[in-house]
CSV table of C-alpha atoms in Angstrom, one decimal:
chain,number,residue,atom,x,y,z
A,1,UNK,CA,94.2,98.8,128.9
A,2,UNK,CA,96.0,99.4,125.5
A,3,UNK,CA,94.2,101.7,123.2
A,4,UNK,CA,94.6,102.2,119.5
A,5,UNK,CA,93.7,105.9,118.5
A,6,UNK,CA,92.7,106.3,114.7
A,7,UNK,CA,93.2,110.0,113.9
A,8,UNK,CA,92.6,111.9,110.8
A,9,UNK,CA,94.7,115.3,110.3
A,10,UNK,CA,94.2,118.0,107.7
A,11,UNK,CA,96.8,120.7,108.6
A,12,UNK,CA,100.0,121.3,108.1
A,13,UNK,CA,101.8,122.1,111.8
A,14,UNK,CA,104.4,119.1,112.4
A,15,UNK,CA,104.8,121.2,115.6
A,16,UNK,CA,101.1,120.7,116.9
A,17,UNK,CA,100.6,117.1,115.1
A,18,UNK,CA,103.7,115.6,116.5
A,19,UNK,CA,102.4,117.6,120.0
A,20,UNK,CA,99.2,115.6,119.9
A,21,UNK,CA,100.4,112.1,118.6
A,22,UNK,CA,103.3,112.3,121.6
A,23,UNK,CA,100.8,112.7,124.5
A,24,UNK,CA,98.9,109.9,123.2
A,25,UNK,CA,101.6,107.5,122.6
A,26,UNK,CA,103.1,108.5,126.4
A,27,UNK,CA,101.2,106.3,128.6
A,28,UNK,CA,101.5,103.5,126.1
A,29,UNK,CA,98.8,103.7,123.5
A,30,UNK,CA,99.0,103.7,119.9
A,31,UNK,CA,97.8,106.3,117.0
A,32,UNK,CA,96.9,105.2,113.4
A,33,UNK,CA,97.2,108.5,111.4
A,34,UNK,CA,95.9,109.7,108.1
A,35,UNK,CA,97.6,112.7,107.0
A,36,UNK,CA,96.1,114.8,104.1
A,37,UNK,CA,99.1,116.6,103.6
A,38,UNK,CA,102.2,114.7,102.0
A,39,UNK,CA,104.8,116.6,103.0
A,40,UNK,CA,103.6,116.5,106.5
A,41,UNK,CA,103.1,112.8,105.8
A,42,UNK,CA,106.9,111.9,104.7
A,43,UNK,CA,107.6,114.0,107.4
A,44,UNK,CA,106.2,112.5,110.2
A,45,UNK,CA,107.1,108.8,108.7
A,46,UNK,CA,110.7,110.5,109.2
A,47,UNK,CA,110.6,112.0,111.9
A,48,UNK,CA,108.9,108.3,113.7
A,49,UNK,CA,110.9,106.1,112.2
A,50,UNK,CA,111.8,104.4,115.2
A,51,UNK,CA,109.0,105.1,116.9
A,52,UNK,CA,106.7,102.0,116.9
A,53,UNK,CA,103.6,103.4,118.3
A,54,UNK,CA,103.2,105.4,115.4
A,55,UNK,CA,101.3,104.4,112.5
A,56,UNK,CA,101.1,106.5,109.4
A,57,UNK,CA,98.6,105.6,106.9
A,58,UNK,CA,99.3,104.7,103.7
A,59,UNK,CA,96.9,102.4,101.9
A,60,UNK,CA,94.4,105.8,102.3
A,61,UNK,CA,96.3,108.5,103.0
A,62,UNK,CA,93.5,111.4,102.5
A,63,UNK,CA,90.1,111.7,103.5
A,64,UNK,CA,87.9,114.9,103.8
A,65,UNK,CA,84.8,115.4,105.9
A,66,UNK,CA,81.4,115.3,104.0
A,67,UNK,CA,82.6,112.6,101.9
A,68,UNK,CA,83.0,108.6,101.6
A,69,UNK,CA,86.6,109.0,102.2
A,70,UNK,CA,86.5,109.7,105.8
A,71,UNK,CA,84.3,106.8,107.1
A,72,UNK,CA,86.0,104.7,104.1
A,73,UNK,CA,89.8,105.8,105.6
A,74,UNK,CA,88.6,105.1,109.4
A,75,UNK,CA,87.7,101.2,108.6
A,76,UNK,CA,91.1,100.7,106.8
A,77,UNK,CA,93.1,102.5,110.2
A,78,UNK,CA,90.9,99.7,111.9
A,79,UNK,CA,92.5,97.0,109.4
A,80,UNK,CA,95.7,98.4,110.0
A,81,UNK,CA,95.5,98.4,113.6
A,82,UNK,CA,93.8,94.6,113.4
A,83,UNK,CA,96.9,93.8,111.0
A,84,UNK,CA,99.7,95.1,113.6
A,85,UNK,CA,97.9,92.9,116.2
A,86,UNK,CA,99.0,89.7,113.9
A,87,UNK,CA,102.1,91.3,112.1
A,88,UNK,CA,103.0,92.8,115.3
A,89,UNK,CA,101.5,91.3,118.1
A,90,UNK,CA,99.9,93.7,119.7
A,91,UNK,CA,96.9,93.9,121.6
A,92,UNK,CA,94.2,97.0,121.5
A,93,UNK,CA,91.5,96.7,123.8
A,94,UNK,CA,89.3,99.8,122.6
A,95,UNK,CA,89.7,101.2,119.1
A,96,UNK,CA,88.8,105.2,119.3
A,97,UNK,CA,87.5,106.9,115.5
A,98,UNK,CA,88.8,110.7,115.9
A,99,UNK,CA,87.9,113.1,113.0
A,100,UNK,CA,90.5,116.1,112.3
A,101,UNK,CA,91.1,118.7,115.2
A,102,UNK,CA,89.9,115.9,117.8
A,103,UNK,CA,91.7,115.6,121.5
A,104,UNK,CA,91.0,114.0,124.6
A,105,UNK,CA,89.9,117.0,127.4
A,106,UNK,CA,90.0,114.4,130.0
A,107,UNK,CA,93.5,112.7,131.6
A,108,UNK,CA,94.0,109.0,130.2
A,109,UNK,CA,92.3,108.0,133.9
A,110,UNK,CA,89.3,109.7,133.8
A,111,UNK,CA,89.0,107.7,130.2
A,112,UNK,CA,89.6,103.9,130.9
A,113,UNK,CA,87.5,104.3,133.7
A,114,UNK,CA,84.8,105.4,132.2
A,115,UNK,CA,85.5,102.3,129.5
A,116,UNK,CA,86.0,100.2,132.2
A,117,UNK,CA,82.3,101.1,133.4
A,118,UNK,CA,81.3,100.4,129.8
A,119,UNK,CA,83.0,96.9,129.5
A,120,UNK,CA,82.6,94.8,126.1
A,121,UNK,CA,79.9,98.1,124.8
A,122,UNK,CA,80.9,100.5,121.9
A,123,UNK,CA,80.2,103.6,122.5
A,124,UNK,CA,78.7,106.4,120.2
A,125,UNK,CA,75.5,108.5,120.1
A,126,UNK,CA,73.0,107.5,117.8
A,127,UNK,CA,70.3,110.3,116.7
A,128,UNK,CA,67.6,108.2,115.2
A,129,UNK,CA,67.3,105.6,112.5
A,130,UNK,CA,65.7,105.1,109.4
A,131,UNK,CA,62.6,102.7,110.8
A,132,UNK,CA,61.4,105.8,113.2
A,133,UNK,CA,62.4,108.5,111.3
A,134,UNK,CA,61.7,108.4,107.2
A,135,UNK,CA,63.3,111.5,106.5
A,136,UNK,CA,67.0,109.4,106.6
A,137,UNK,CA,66.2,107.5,104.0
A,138,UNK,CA,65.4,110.3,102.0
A,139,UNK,CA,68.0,111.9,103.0
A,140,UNK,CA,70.1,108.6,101.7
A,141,UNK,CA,68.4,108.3,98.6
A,142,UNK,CA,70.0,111.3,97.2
A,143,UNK,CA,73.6,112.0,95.3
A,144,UNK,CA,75.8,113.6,96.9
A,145,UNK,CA,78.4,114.7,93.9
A,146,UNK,CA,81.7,117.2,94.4
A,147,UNK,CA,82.5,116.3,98.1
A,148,UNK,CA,85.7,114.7,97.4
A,149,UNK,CA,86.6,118.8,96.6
A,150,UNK,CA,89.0,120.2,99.5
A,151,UNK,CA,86.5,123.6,99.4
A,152,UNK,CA,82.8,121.8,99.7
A,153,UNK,CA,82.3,122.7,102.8
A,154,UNK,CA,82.7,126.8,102.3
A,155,UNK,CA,82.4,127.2,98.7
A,156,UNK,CA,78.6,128.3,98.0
A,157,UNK,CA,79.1,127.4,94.5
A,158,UNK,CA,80.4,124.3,94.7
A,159,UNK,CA,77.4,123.0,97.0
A,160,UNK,CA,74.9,124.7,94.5
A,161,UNK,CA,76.2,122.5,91.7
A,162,UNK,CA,75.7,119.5,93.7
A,163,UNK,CA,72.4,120.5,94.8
A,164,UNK,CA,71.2,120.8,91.2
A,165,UNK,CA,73.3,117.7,89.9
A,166,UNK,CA,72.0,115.3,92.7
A,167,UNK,CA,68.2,116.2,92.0
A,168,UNK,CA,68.9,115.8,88.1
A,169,UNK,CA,70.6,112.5,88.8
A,170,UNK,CA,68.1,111.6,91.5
A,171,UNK,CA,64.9,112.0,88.5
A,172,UNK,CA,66.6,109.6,86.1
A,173,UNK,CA,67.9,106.9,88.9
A,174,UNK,CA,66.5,106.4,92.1
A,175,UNK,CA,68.4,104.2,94.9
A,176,UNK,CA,66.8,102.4,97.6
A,177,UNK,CA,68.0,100.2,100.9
A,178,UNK,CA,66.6,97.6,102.7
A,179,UNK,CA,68.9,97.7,105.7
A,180,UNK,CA,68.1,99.9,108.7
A,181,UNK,CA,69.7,103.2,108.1
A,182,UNK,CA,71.2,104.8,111.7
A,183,UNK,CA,72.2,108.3,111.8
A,184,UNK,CA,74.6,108.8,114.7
A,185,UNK,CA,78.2,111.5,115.3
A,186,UNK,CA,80.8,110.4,113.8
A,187,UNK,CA,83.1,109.7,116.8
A,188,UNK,CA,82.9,106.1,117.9
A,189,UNK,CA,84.5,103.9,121.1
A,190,UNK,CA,84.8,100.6,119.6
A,191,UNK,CA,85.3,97.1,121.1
A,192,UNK,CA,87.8,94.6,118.8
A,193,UNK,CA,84.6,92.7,118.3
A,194,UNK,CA,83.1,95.6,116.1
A,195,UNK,CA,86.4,96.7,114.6
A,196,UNK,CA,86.4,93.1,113.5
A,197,UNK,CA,83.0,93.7,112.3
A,198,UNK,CA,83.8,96.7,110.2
A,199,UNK,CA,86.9,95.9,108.9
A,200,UNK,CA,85.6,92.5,107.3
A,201,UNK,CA,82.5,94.8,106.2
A,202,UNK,CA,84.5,96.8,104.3
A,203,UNK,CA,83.0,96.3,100.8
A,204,UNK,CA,79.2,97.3,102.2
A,205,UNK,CA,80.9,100.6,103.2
A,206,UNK,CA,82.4,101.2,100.1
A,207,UNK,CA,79.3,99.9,97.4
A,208,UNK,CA,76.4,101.2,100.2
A,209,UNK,CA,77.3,104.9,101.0
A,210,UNK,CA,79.1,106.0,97.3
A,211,UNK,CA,77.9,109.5,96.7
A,212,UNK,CA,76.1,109.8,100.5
A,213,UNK,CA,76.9,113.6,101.6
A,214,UNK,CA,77.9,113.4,105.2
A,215,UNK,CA,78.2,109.6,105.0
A,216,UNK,CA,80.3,109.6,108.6
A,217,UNK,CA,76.9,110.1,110.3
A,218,UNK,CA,75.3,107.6,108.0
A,219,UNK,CA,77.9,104.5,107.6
A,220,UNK,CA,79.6,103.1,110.4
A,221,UNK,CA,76.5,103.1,112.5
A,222,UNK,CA,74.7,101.8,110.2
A,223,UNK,CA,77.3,98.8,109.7
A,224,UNK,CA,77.5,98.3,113.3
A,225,UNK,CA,73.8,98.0,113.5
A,226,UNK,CA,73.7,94.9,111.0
A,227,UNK,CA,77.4,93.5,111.5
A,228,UNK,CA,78.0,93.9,115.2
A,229,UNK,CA,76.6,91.8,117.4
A,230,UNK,CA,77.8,94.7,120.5
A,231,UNK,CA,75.7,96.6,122.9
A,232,UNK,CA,76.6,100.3,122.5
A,233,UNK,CA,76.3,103.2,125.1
A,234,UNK,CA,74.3,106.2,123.3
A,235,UNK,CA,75.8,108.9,125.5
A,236,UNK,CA,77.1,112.2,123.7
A,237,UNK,CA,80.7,112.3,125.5
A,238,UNK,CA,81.9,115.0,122.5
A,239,UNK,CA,82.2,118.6,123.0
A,240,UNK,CA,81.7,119.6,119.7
A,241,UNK,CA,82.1,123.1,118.1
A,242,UNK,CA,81.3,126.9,119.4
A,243,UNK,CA,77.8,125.3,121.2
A,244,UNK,CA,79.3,122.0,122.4
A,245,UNK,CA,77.0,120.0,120.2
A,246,UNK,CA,77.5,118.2,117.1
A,247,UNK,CA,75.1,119.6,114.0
A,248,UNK,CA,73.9,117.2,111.8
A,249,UNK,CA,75.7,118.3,108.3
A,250,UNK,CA,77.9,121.2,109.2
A,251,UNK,CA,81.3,121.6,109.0
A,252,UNK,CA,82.9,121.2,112.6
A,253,UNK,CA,83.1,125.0,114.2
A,254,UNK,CA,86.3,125.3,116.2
A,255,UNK,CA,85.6,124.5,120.2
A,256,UNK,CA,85.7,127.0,123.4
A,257,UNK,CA,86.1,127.0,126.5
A,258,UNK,CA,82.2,127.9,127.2
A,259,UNK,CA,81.3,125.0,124.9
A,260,UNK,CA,83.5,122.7,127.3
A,261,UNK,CA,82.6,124.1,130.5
A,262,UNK,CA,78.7,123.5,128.9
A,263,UNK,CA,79.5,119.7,129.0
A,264,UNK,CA,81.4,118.4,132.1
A,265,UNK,CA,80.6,115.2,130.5
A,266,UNK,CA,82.5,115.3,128.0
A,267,UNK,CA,85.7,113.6,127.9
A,268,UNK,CA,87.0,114.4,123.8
A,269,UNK,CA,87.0,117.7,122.3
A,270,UNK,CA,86.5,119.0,118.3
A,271,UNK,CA,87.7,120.9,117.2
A,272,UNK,CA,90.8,122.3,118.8
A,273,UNK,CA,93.6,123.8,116.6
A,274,UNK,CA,96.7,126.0,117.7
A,275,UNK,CA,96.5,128.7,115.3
A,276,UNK,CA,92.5,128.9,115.4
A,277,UNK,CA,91.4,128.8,118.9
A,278,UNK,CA,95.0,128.3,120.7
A,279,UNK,CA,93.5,129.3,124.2
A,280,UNK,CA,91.5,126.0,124.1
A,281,UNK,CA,94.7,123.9,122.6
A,282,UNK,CA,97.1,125.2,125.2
A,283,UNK,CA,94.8,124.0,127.9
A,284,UNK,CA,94.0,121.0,126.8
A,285,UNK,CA,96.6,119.7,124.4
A,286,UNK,CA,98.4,117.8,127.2
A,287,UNK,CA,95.0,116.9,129.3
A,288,UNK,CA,95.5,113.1,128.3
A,289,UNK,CA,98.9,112.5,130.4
A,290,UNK,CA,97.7,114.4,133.5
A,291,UNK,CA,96.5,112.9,136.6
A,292,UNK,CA,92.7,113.1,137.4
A,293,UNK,CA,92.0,115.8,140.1
């Protein structure tokens, strides 16, 4: 199995970027990164330049959670990878969606045997959708203005001007869907099928979810509901944050080793950085290449 990881990074450590990219590229798979910073970016394009299992991106090169950018930047890693599979003939049997901070916890055998299990199924946890739960179209029918900002997230001031902007916007101009909304995590195991699916989808991504806050829980779902034809596995295999679960619009809280220990199930972990919770990184930064106990 050959599997094409599509990573987003917002730091600034070559050290603990190149650290994680090299124990993914190891046993043979391939990472698609998108690299907010730009020296970190020419950098690492440096640094890989013979290195063909290293993809930087460079059609999007930013994205920031909260926004359109993210879910917008992981479909065009998916064209990317899809294009080195003609340009380059390659193969990818699983494509893997991994927001900023995100590492496997699990050795590379304990995870293609668990996607063996799941065969020709994506794999993602969906919350609810939008025909049992009317709150997610409401939720969708408002603006979401100033996300694109590297400080919405923490800055109280910031997300009070988008509060009031969105509900003056919303009076004058209300938008409605007709498709089946699906709110889900954002981390998704794909099949080449449904990275097909979204990368041809592209446009319904970018004219569907403009000015959607949080639109990573909303979009790719939602496009896999009404583009792919795939079966999906709705098991929560993230450990996510100081609780181990993922919040529905909330910034990512850095993982530990509780929050793992909480979830045996879990085979990836968000987030895990060296300089904010290094205990966690050191013992897990190289979990991919070891052999399952």
């Amino acid at each position: 199995m050959k599997i094409a990881y599509c990573m987003h990074y917002t730091g600034t450590s070559f050290d603990e970027l190149s650290e994680n990219v090299d124990q993914l590229i190891e046993p043979g798979d391939e990472v698609f990164v998108m690299i907010n910073d730009d020296d970190l970016r020419d950098q690492m394009v440096i640094s890989y330049a013979d290195e063909p299992a290293l993809h930087v991106s460079q059609i999007q090169q930013k994205a920031l959670d909260a926004d359109l950018s993210l879910p917008r930047g992981q479909i065009v890693q998916l064209r990317n990878a899809l294009d080195a599979q003609i340009n380059e003939r390659k193969h990818y049997d699983r494509f893997i969606l991994m927001t900023d901070g995100m590492m496997p916890i699990r050795s590379r055998d304990a995870i293609v045997a668990y996607l063996n299990e799941h065969e020709g199924q994506d794999i993602y946890y969906v919350v609810n959708d939008s025909d049992h739960d009317e709150t997610i179209a409401k939720r969708f029918e408002n603006y979401a203005f100033f996300t694109n900002t590297m400080n919405f997230q923490t800055s109280r001031m910031i997300k009070g001007m988008n509060a009031m902007t969105s509900k003056i916007v919303h009076n004058f101009k209300q938008r409605k869907i007709e498709d089946t909304l699906v709110l889900s995590f954002p981390w998704f195991i794909l099949t080449p099928e449904s990275a097909k699916a979204l990368a041809d989808a592209f446009p319904y991504c970018s004219n569907t979810f403009k000015m959607c806050l949080y639109p990573e829980e909303l979009a790719i779902a939602t496009m896999l509901r009404k583009f792919a034809g795939t079966s999906h596995v709705n098991e929560d295999i993230w450990a996510c944050g100081p609780t181990g679960t993922y919040a529905l619009e909330t910034p990512v809280g850095f993982l530990t080793a509780e929050a793992i220990e909480s979830k045996p199930q879990a085979l990836f972990g968000t987030k895990i950085k060296s300089e904010q919770n290094l205990d966690v990184y050191q013992n897990y930064f190289d979990a991919y290449v070891k052999p399952v106990k």
